[in-house]
C-alpha positions as protocol buffer text, in pm:
chain_id: "A"
residue {
  index: 1
  type: MET
  ca { x: 2106 y: 8745 z: 6878 }
}
residue {
  index: 2
  type: MET
  ca { x: 1970 y: 8461 z: 6898 }
}
residue {
  index: 3
  type: ASN
  ca { x: 2059 y: 8132 z: 6629 }
}
residue {
  index: 4
  type: THR
  ca { x: 1682 y: 8112 z: 6475 }
}
residue {
  index: 5
  type: GLU
  ca { x: 1777 y: 7756 z: 6311 }
}
residue {
  index: 6
  type: PRO
  ca { x: 1699 y: 7468 z: 6499 }
}
residue {
  index: 7
  type: THR
  ca { x: 2019 y: 7397 z: 6766 }
}
residue {
  index: 8
  type: ARG
  ca { x: 2191 y: 7041 z: 6909 }
}
residue {
  index: 9
  type: ASP
  ca { x: 2405 y: 6989 z: 7186 }
}
residue {
  index: 10
  type: PRO
  ca { x: 2732 y: 7101 z: 7036 }
}
residue {
  index: 11
  type: VAL
  ca { x: 2921 y: 6869 z: 7360 }
}
residue {
  index: 12
  type: SER
  ca { x: 2759 y: 6545 z: 7418 }
}
residue {
  index: 13
  type: GLY
  ca { x: 2903 y: 6289 z: 7188 }
}
residue {
  index: 14
  type: ARG
  ca { x: 3114 y: 6542 z: 6960 }
}
residue {
  index: 15
  type: ALA
  ca { x: 3502 y: 6569 z: 6946 }
}
residue {
  index: 16
  type: VAL
  ca { x: 3620 y: 6932 z: 7101 }
}
residue {
  index: 17
  type: LEU
  ca { x: 3958 y: 7105 z: 7013 }
}
residue {
  index: 18
  type: ILE
  ca { x: 4060 y: 7335 z: 7292 }
}
residue {
  index: 19
  type: THR
  ca { x: 4350 y: 7563 z: 7218 }
}
residue {
  index: 20
  type: GLY
  ca { x: 4529 y: 7721 z: 7579 }
}
residue {
  index: 21
  type: ALA
  ca { x: 4375 y: 7379 z: 7755 }
}
residue {
  index: 22
  type: ASN
  ca { x: 4658 y: 7340 z: 8021 }
}
residue {
  index: 23
  type: ARG
  ca { x: 4515 y: 7606 z: 8281 }
}
residue {
  index: 24
  type: GLY
  ca { x: 4290 y: 7878 z: 8309 }
}
residue {
  index: 25
  type: LEU
  ca { x: 3946 y: 7899 z: 8086 }
}
residue {
  index: 26
  type: GLY
  ca { x: 4115 y: 7643 z: 7909 }
}
residue {
  index: 27
  type: GLN
  ca { x: 4156 y: 7376 z: 8124 }
}
residue {
  index: 28
  type: ALA
  ca { x: 3808 y: 7476 z: 8291 }
}
residue {
  index: 29
  type: LEU
  ca { x: 3606 y: 7401 z: 7930 }
}
residue {
  index: 30
  type: VAL
  ca { x: 3822 y: 7086 z: 7895 }
}
residue {
  index: 31
  type: GLU
  ca { x: 3672 y: 6952 z: 8227 }
}
residue {
  index: 32
  type: GLU
  ca { x: 3299 y: 7080 z: 8103 }
}
residue {
  index: 33
  type: ALA
  ca { x: 3354 y: 6963 z: 7784 }
}
residue {
  index: 34
  type: LEU
  ca { x: 3400 y: 6587 z: 7964 }
}
residue {
  index: 35
  type: ARG
  ca { x: 3118 y: 6656 z: 8229 }
}
residue {
  index: 36
  type: ARG
  ca { x: 2890 y: 6694 z: 7914 }
}
residue {
  index: 37
  type: GLY
  ca { x: 2951 y: 6353 z: 7714 }
}
residue {
  index: 38
  type: ALA
  ca { x: 3218 y: 6433 z: 7462 }
}
residue {
  index: 39
  type: ARG
  ca { x: 3353 y: 6167 z: 7284 }
}
residue {
  index: 40
  type: ARG
  ca { x: 3692 y: 6354 z: 7224 }
}
residue {
  index: 41
  type: VAL
  ca { x: 3842 y: 6632 z: 7356 }
}
residue {
  index: 42
  type: TYR
  ca { x: 4168 y: 6747 z: 7193 }
}
residue {
  index: 43
  type: ALA
  ca { x: 4341 y: 6928 z: 7432 }
}
residue {
  index: 44
  type: GLY
  ca { x: 4595 y: 7202 z: 7286 }
}
residue {
  index: 45
  type: SER
  ca { x: 4871 y: 7326 z: 7461 }
}
residue {
  index: 46
  type: ARG
  ca { x: 5236 y: 7483 z: 7452 }
}
residue {
  index: 47
  type: GLN
  ca { x: 5385 y: 7282 z: 7747 }
}
residue {
  index: 48
  type: PRO
  ca { x: 5342 y: 6877 z: 7736 }
}
residue {
  index: 49
  type: LEU
  ca { x: 5030 y: 6788 z: 7956 }
}
residue {
  index: 50
  type: THR
  ca { x: 4866 y: 6489 z: 8059 }
}
residue {
  index: 51
  type: HIS
  ca { x: 4522 y: 6388 z: 8164 }
}
residue {
  index: 52
  type: PRO
  ca { x: 4389 y: 6106 z: 8367 }
}
residue {
  index: 53
  type: ASP
  ca { x: 4020 y: 6051 z: 8117 }
}
residue {
  index: 54
  type: ALA
  ca { x: 4139 y: 5824 z: 7821 }
}
residue {
  index: 55
  type: ARG
  ca { x: 3853 y: 6068 z: 7576 }
}
residue {
  index: 56
  type: VAL
  ca { x: 4113 y: 6375 z: 7622 }
}
residue {
  index: 57
  type: THR
  ca { x: 4404 y: 6353 z: 7367 }
}
residue {
  index: 58
  type: PRO
  ca { x: 4663 y: 6577 z: 7434 }
}
residue {
  index: 59
  type: LEU
  ca { x: 4800 y: 6819 z: 7142 }
}
residue {
  index: 60
  type: LEU
  ca { x: 5137 y: 7003 z: 7118 }
}
residue {
  index: 61
  type: LEU
  ca { x: 4983 y: 7340 z: 6961 }
}
residue {
  index: 62
  type: ASP
  ca { x: 5154 y: 7683 z: 6966 }
}
residue {
  index: 63
  type: VAL
  ca { x: 4905 y: 7869 z: 6816 }
}
residue {
  index: 64
  type: THR
  ca { x: 5194 y: 8051 z: 6642 }
}
residue {
  index: 65
  type: ASP
  ca { x: 5357 y: 7773 z: 6541 }
}
residue {
  index: 66
  type: THR
  ca { x: 5301 y: 7645 z: 6166 }
}
residue {
  index: 67
  type: ALA
  ca { x: 5392 y: 7301 z: 6207 }
}
residue {
  index: 68
  type: HIS
  ca { x: 5205 y: 7228 z: 6550 }
}
residue {
  index: 69
  type: ILE
  ca { x: 4917 y: 7324 z: 6390 }
}
residue {
  index: 70
  type: GLU
  ca { x: 5010 y: 7129 z: 6058 }
}
residue {
  index: 71
  type: ALA
  ca { x: 5072 y: 6841 z: 6308 }
}
residue {
  index: 72
  type: ALA
  ca { x: 4772 y: 6893 z: 6476 }
}
residue {
  index: 73
  type: VAL
  ca { x: 4503 y: 6890 z: 6171 }
}
residue {
  index: 74
  type: LYS
  ca { x: 4695 y: 6533 z: 6066 }
}
residue {
  index: 75
  type: ALA
  ca { x: 4617 y: 6408 z: 6442 }
}
residue {
  index: 76
  type: VAL
  ca { x: 4242 y: 6485 z: 6440 }
}
residue {
  index: 77
  type: ASP
  ca { x: 4016 y: 6292 z: 6254 }
}
residue {
  index: 78
  type: GLU
  ca { x: 3726 y: 6458 z: 6288 }
}
residue {
  index: 79
  type: LEU
  ca { x: 3639 y: 6765 z: 6441 }
}
residue {
  index: 80
  type: ASP
  ca { x: 3282 y: 6921 z: 6550 }
}
residue {
  index: 81
  type: LEU
  ca { x: 3367 y: 7227 z: 6806 }
}
residue {
  index: 82
  type: LEU
  ca { x: 3678 y: 7430 z: 6764 }
}
residue {
  index: 83
  type: ILE
  ca { x: 3744 y: 7659 z: 7065 }
}
residue {
  index: 84
  type: ASN
  ca { x: 4013 y: 7926 z: 7056 }
}
residue {
  index: 85
  type: ASN
  ca { x: 4082 y: 8008 z: 7394 }
}
residue {
  index: 86
  type: ALA
  ca { x: 4460 y: 8059 z: 7360 }
}
residue {
  index: 87
  type: GLY
  ca { x: 4543 y: 8402 z: 7467 }
}
residue {
  index: 88
  type: VAL
  ca { x: 4793 y: 8656 z: 7593 }
}
residue {
  index: 89
  type: SER
  ca { x: 4761 y: 8960 z: 7797 }
}
residue {
  index: 90
  type: THR
  ca { x: 5049 y: 9163 z: 7944 }
}
residue {
  index: 91
  type: PRO
  ca { x: 5067 y: 9551 z: 8041 }
}
residue {
  index: 92
  type: GLU
  ca { x: 5257 y: 9733 z: 7789 }
}
residue {
  index: 93
  type: ALA
  ca { x: 5299 y: 10096 z: 7681 }
}
residue {
  index: 94
  type: LEU
  ca { x: 5139 y: 10183 z: 7360 }
}
residue {
  index: 95
  type: ASP
  ca { x: 5416 y: 10304 z: 7195 }
}
residue {
  index: 96
  type: ASP
  ca { x: 5554 y: 9894 z: 7232 }
}
residue {
  index: 97
  type: ARG
  ca { x: 5538 y: 9747 z: 6888 }
}
residue {
  index: 98
  type: GLU
  ca { x: 5672 y: 9434 z: 6997 }
}
residue {
  index: 99
  type: SER
  ca { x: 5430 y: 9367 z: 7228 }
}
residue {
  index: 100
  type: LEU
  ca { x: 5167 y: 9444 z: 6971 }
}
residue {
  index: 101
  type: ASP
  ca { x: 5297 y: 9215 z: 6766 }
}
residue {
  index: 102
  type: ARG
  ca { x: 5308 y: 8948 z: 7045 }
}
residue {
  index: 103
  type: HIS
  ca { x: 4982 y: 8996 z: 7120 }
}
residue {
  index: 104
  type: LEU
  ca { x: 4816 y: 8985 z: 6752 }
}
residue {
  index: 105
  type: ALA
  ca { x: 5047 y: 8660 z: 6687 }
}
residue {
  index: 106
  type: VAL
  ca { x: 4867 y: 8512 z: 6962 }
}
residue {
  index: 107
  type: ASN
  ca { x: 4512 y: 8642 z: 6954 }
}
residue {
  index: 108
  type: LEU
  ca { x: 4416 y: 8738 z: 6626 }
}
residue {
  index: 109
  type: TYR
  ca { x: 4633 y: 8517 z: 6420 }
}
residue {
  index: 110
  type: GLY
  ca { x: 4605 y: 8255 z: 6637 }
}
residue {
  index: 111
  type: PRO
  ca { x: 4241 y: 8226 z: 6580 }
}
residue {
  index: 112
  type: TRP
  ca { x: 4251 y: 8292 z: 6222 }
}
residue {
  index: 113
  type: SER
  ca { x: 4507 y: 8036 z: 6172 }
}
residue {
  index: 114
  type: LEU
  ca { x: 4345 y: 7786 z: 6339 }
}
residue {
  index: 115
  type: THR
  ca { x: 4009 y: 7851 z: 6196 }
}
residue {
  index: 116
  type: GLN
  ca { x: 4144 y: 7806 z: 5824 }
}
residue {
  index: 117
  type: ALA
  ca { x: 4316 y: 7492 z: 5898 }
}
residue {
  index: 118
  type: PHE
  ca { x: 4051 y: 7290 z: 6072 }
}
residue {
  index: 119
  type: ARG
  ca { x: 3772 y: 7468 z: 5812 }
}
residue {
  index: 120
  type: PRO
  ca { x: 3728 y: 7130 z: 5609 }
}
residue {
  index: 121
  type: HIS
  ca { x: 3653 y: 6957 z: 5919 }
}
residue {
  index: 122
  type: ILE
  ca { x: 3389 y: 7215 z: 6063 }
}
residue {
  index: 123
  type: THR
  ca { x: 3256 y: 7205 z: 5733 }
}
residue {
  index: 124
  type: ALA
  ca { x: 3222 y: 6878 z: 5712 }
}
residue {
  index: 125
  type: ALA
  ca { x: 3100 y: 6804 z: 6067 }
}
residue {
  index: 126
  type: HIS
  ca { x: 2831 y: 7168 z: 5986 }
}
residue {
  index: 127
  type: GLY
  ca { x: 3018 y: 7253 z: 6342 }
}
residue {
  index: 128
  type: THR
  ca { x: 3061 y: 7509 z: 6505 }
}
residue {
  index: 129
  type: VAL
  ca { x: 3384 y: 7776 z: 6630 }
}
residue {
  index: 130
  type: VAL
  ca { x: 3397 y: 7967 z: 6931 }
}
residue {
  index: 131
  type: ASN
  ca { x: 3623 y: 8243 z: 6973 }
}
residue {
  index: 132
  type: VAL
  ca { x: 3717 y: 8357 z: 7336 }
}
residue {
  index: 133
  type: LEU
  ca { x: 3755 y: 8725 z: 7338 }
}
residue {
  index: 134
  type: SER
  ca { x: 3696 y: 9008 z: 7582 }
}
residue {
  index: 135
  type: LEU
  ca { x: 3476 y: 9333 z: 7665 }
}
residue {
  index: 136
  type: ALA
  ca { x: 3858 y: 9487 z: 7585 }
}
residue {
  index: 137
  type: ALA
  ca { x: 3676 y: 9385 z: 7227 }
}
residue {
  index: 138
  type: VAL
  ca { x: 3442 y: 9620 z: 7247 }
}
residue {
  index: 139
  type: ALA
  ca { x: 3594 y: 9881 z: 7486 }
}
residue {
  index: 140
  type: SER
  ca { x: 3967 y: 9925 z: 7522 }
}
residue {
  index: 141
  type: LEU
  ca { x: 4140 y: 9844 z: 7846 }
}
residue {
  index: 142
  type: PRO
  ca { x: 4427 y: 10109 z: 7858 }
}
residue {
  index: 143
  type: ILE
  ca { x: 4628 y: 9961 z: 8097 }
}
residue {
  index: 144
  type: MET
  ca { x: 4651 y: 9695 z: 7820 }
}
residue {
  index: 145
  type: PRO
  ca { x: 4626 y: 9871 z: 7468 }
}
residue {
  index: 146
  type: ALA
  ca { x: 4825 y: 9563 z: 7255 }
}
residue {
  index: 147
  type: TYR
  ca { x: 4563 y: 9357 z: 7457 }
}
residue {
  index: 148
  type: SER
  ca { x: 4271 y: 9543 z: 7328 }
}
residue {
  index: 149
  type: MET
  ca { x: 4388 y: 9595 z: 7015 }
}
residue {
  index: 150
  type: SER
  ca { x: 4442 y: 9225 z: 6916 }
}
residue {
  index: 151
  type: LYS
  ca { x: 4068 y: 9110 z: 7089 }
}
residue {
  index: 152
  type: ALA
  ca { x: 3937 y: 9391 z: 6908 }
}
residue {
  index: 153
  type: ALA
  ca { x: 4058 y: 9312 z: 6581 }
}
residue {
  index: 154
  type: ALA
  ca { x: 3955 y: 8939 z: 6659 }
}
residue {
  index: 155
  type: LEU
  ca { x: 3588 y: 9073 z: 6718 }
}
residue {
  index: 156
  type: SER
  ca { x: 3631 y: 9187 z: 6384 }
}
residue {
  index: 157
  type: LEU
  ca { x: 3762 y: 8804 z: 6260 }
}
residue {
  index: 158
  type: THR
  ca { x: 3464 y: 8664 z: 6449 }
}
residue {
  index: 159
  type: GLN
  ca { x: 3196 y: 8832 z: 6267 }
}
residue {
  index: 160
  type: ALA
  ca { x: 3363 y: 8805 z: 5948 }
}
residue {
  index: 161
  type: THR
  ca { x: 3373 y: 8429 z: 5967 }
}
residue {
  index: 162
  type: ARG
  ca { x: 3023 y: 8357 z: 6138 }
}
residue {
  index: 163
  type: ALA
  ca { x: 2907 y: 8582 z: 5794 }
}
residue {
  index: 164
  type: LEU
  ca { x: 3158 y: 8357 z: 5522 }
}
residue {
  index: 165
  type: LEU
  ca { x: 3086 y: 8017 z: 5718 }
}
residue {
  index: 166
  type: ALA
  ca { x: 2721 y: 8027 z: 5798 }
}
residue {
  index: 167
  type: ALA
  ca { x: 2662 y: 7968 z: 5433 }
}
residue {
  index: 168
  type: ASP
  ca { x: 2823 y: 7624 z: 5497 }
}
residue {
  index: 169
  type: GLY
  ca { x: 2605 y: 7535 z: 5816 }
}
residue {
  index: 170
  type: VAL
  ca { x: 2901 y: 7651 z: 6071 }
}
residue {
  index: 171
  type: ARG
  ca { x: 2809 y: 7879 z: 6395 }
}
residue {
  index: 172
  type: VAL
  ca { x: 3057 y: 8104 z: 6504 }
}
residue {
  index: 173
  type: HIS
  ca { x: 3042 y: 8237 z: 6833 }
}
residue {
  index: 174
  type: ALA
  ca { x: 3215 y: 8522 z: 7004 }
}
residue {
  index: 175
  type: VAL
  ca { x: 3303 y: 8534 z: 7418 }
}
residue {
  index: 176
  type: LEU
  ca { x: 3309 y: 8876 z: 7566 }
}
residue {
  index: 177
  type: ALA
  ca { x: 3376 y: 8787 z: 7905 }
}
residue {
  index: 178
  type: GLY
  ca { x: 3455 y: 9023 z: 8169 }
}
residue {
  index: 179
  type: PRO
  ca { x: 3712 y: 8923 z: 8445 }
}
residue {
  index: 180
  type: ILE
  ca { x: 3818 y: 8596 z: 8463 }
}
residue {
  index: 181
  type: ASP
  ca { x: 3988 y: 8492 z: 8793 }
}
residue {
  index: 182
  type: THR
  ca { x: 4329 y: 8301 z: 8619 }
}
residue {
  index: 183
  type: ASP
  ca { x: 4669 y: 8386 z: 8588 }
}
residue {
  index: 184
  type: MET
  ca { x: 4596 y: 8651 z: 8311 }
}
residue {
  index: 185
  type: SER
  ca { x: 4385 y: 8876 z: 8563 }
}
residue {
  index: 186
  type: ARG
  ca { x: 4522 y: 8817 z: 8895 }
}
residue {
  index: 187
  type: ASP
  ca { x: 4697 y: 9097 z: 8942 }
}
residue {
  index: 188
  type: LEU
  ca { x: 4379 y: 9375 z: 8827 }
}
residue {
  index: 189
  type: PRO
  ca { x: 4189 y: 9495 z: 9153 }
}
residue {
  index: 190
  type: ILE
  ca { x: 3806 y: 9395 z: 9015 }
}
residue {
  index: 191
  type: GLN
  ca { x: 3613 y: 9148 z: 9020 }
}
residue {
  index: 192
  type: LYS
  ca { x: 3667 y: 8841 z: 8882 }
}
residue {
  index: 193
  type: THR
  ca { x: 3467 y: 8518 z: 8825 }
}
residue {
  index: 194
  type: PRO
  ca { x: 3547 y: 8140 z: 8835 }
}
residue {
  index: 195
  type: PRO
  ca { x: 3675 y: 7976 z: 8505 }
}
residue {
  index: 196
  type: GLU
  ca { x: 3450 y: 7687 z: 8579 }
}
residue {
  index: 197
  type: ALA
  ca { x: 3145 y: 7925 z: 8635 }
}
residue {
  index: 198
  type: VAL
  ca { x: 3251 y: 8046 z: 8305 }
}
residue {
  index: 199
  type: ALA
  ca { x: 3281 y: 7772 z: 8114 }
}
residue {
  index: 200
  type: ARG
  ca { x: 2976 y: 7630 z: 8196 }
}
residue {
  index: 201
  type: ALA
  ca { x: 2767 y: 7961 z: 8076 }
}
residue {
  index: 202
  type: VAL
  ca { x: 3004 y: 7973 z: 7714 }
}
residue {
  index: 203
  type: LEU
  ca { x: 2902 y: 7568 z: 7656 }
}
residue {
  index: 204
  type: ASP
  ca { x: 2523 y: 7683 z: 7771 }
}
residue {
  index: 205
  type: ALA
  ca { x: 2484 y: 7970 z: 7529 }
}
residue {
  index: 206
  type: VAL
  ca { x: 2672 y: 7780 z: 7271 }
}
residue {
  index: 207
  type: ALA
  ca { x: 2400 y: 7500 z: 7274 }
}
residue {
  index: 208
  type: GLU
  ca { x: 2133 y: 7767 z: 7284 }
}
residue {
  index: 209
  type: GLY
  ca { x: 2243 y: 7923 z: 6976 }
}
residue {
  index: 210
  type: THR
  ca { x: 2368 y: 8259 z: 7135 }
}
residue {
  index: 211
  type: GLU
  ca { x: 2615 y: 8431 z: 6866 }
}
residue {
  index: 212
  type: ASP
  ca { x: 2764 y: 8672 z: 7137 }
}
residue {
  index: 213
  type: ILE
  ca { x: 2790 y: 8533 z: 7470 }
}
residue {
  index: 214
  type: PHE
  ca { x: 2857 y: 8750 z: 7778 }
}
residue {
  index: 215
  type: PRO
  ca { x: 2954 y: 8470 z: 8002 }
}
residue {
  index: 216
  type: ASP
  ca { x: 2994 y: 8631 z: 8360 }
}
residue {
  index: 217
  type: PRO
  ca { x: 2780 y: 8906 z: 8588 }
}
residue {
  index: 218
  type: TRP
  ca { x: 3019 y: 9188 z: 8478 }
}
residue {
  index: 219
  type: SER
  ca { x: 2974 y: 9078 z: 8082 }
}
residue {
  index: 220
  type: ALA
  ca { x: 2616 y: 9019 z: 8131 }
}
residue {
  index: 221
  type: THR
  ca { x: 2473 y: 9342 z: 8213 }
}
residue {
  index: 222
  type: LEU
  ca { x: 2573 y: 9427 z: 7872 }
}
residue {
  index: 223
  type: ALA
  ca { x: 2376 y: 9166 z: 7685 }
}
residue {
  index: 224
  type: GLU
  ca { x: 2091 y: 9292 z: 7607 }
}
residue {
  index: 225
  type: ALA
  ca { x: 2174 y: 9626 z: 7463 }
}
residue {
  index: 226
  type: TRP
  ca { x: 2421 y: 9439 z: 7270 }
}
residue {
  index: 227
  type: ASN
  ca { x: 2191 y: 9189 z: 7123 }
}
residue {
  index: 228
  type: GLY
  ca { x: 1960 y: 9423 z: 7043 }
}
residue {
  index: 229
  type: GLY
  ca { x: 2178 y: 9695 z: 6939 }
}
residue {
  index: 230
  type: PRO
  ca { x: 2275 y: 9893 z: 6597 }
}
residue {
  index: 231
  type: VAL
  ca { x: 2640 y: 9727 z: 6659 }
}
residue {
  index: 232
  type: ARG
  ca { x: 2459 y: 9402 z: 6605 }
}
residue {
  index: 233
  type: LYS
  ca { x: 2206 y: 9562 z: 6332 }
}
residue {
  index: 234
  type: LEU
  ca { x: 2518 y: 9670 z: 6119 }
}
residue {
  index: 235
  type: GLU
  ca { x: 2684 y: 9345 z: 6151 }
}
residue {
  index: 236
  type: GLN
  ca { x: 2370 y: 9191 z: 6001 }
}
residue {
  index: 237
  type: ASP
  ca { x: 2303 y: 9439 z: 5726 }
}
residue {
  index: 238
  type: ASN
  ca { x: 2715 y: 9401 z: 5620 }
}
residue {
  index: 239
  type: ALA
  ca { x: 2673 y: 9046 z: 5603 }
}
residue {
  index: 240
  type: ALA
  ca { x: 2338 y: 9031 z: 5391 }
}
residue {
  index: 241
  type: LEU
  ca { x: 2552 y: 9210 z: 5159 }
}
residue {
  index: 242
  type: LEU
  ca { x: 2721 y: 8862 z: 5082 }
}
residue {
  index: 243
  type: THR
  ca { x: 2379 y: 8760 z: 4924 }
}
residue {
  index: 244
  type: GLN
  ca { x: 2319 y: 9093 z: 4725 }
}
residue {
  index: 245
  type: LEU
  ca { x: 2682 y: 9094 z: 4580 }
}
residue {
  index: 246
  type: GLY
  ca { x: 2676 y: 8721 z: 4491 }
}
């Protein structure tokens, strides 16, 4: 669905926070944000990192660690764009509760915690939240059941956040990506898209106001049917209840 409100460049001259910024898609998003003229890029990572560009401020940030999140909030003065990219993906059996808890902690509670913590910043800026999900959110990948369940839950989180923050002028986007050529998918015997191409497509779509983003050739085959389909219509009808019941 295209947002009907006027759009603005979400990156140029703005402050951006990207989690999981030390490798893969997160690292590519940092570079793409710099290329697009970001004023400040906060690069969150569980391990210390350095960057030659003075616009990059590294943040020691484990999205499951409350103390790390609180320290990050204190370190960030202003924020226009939050990209919840940090994730975990490992193949375990369906009955592995420890694996499910680990995936939920990072892939669901991580974005929830970061969005809540930075909500005052984002609201003040009438800014943007981007949650990096997966096609596994809408069609389970049974070789990775815990990953799929956590991403499905994160899609529901994204839809709820989108509806609830709309009144504050905050845009919320879901990235429903296919396989990306990163460490997480290296062993999968399928076609993968370079993270640099995905990062570019994600920020292009955010600038265009596309709420649900299919940023690679694999996922793009679903975009038209999804954006004009019954699931999106149901989401919009459910969101309208906020006005009707308010």
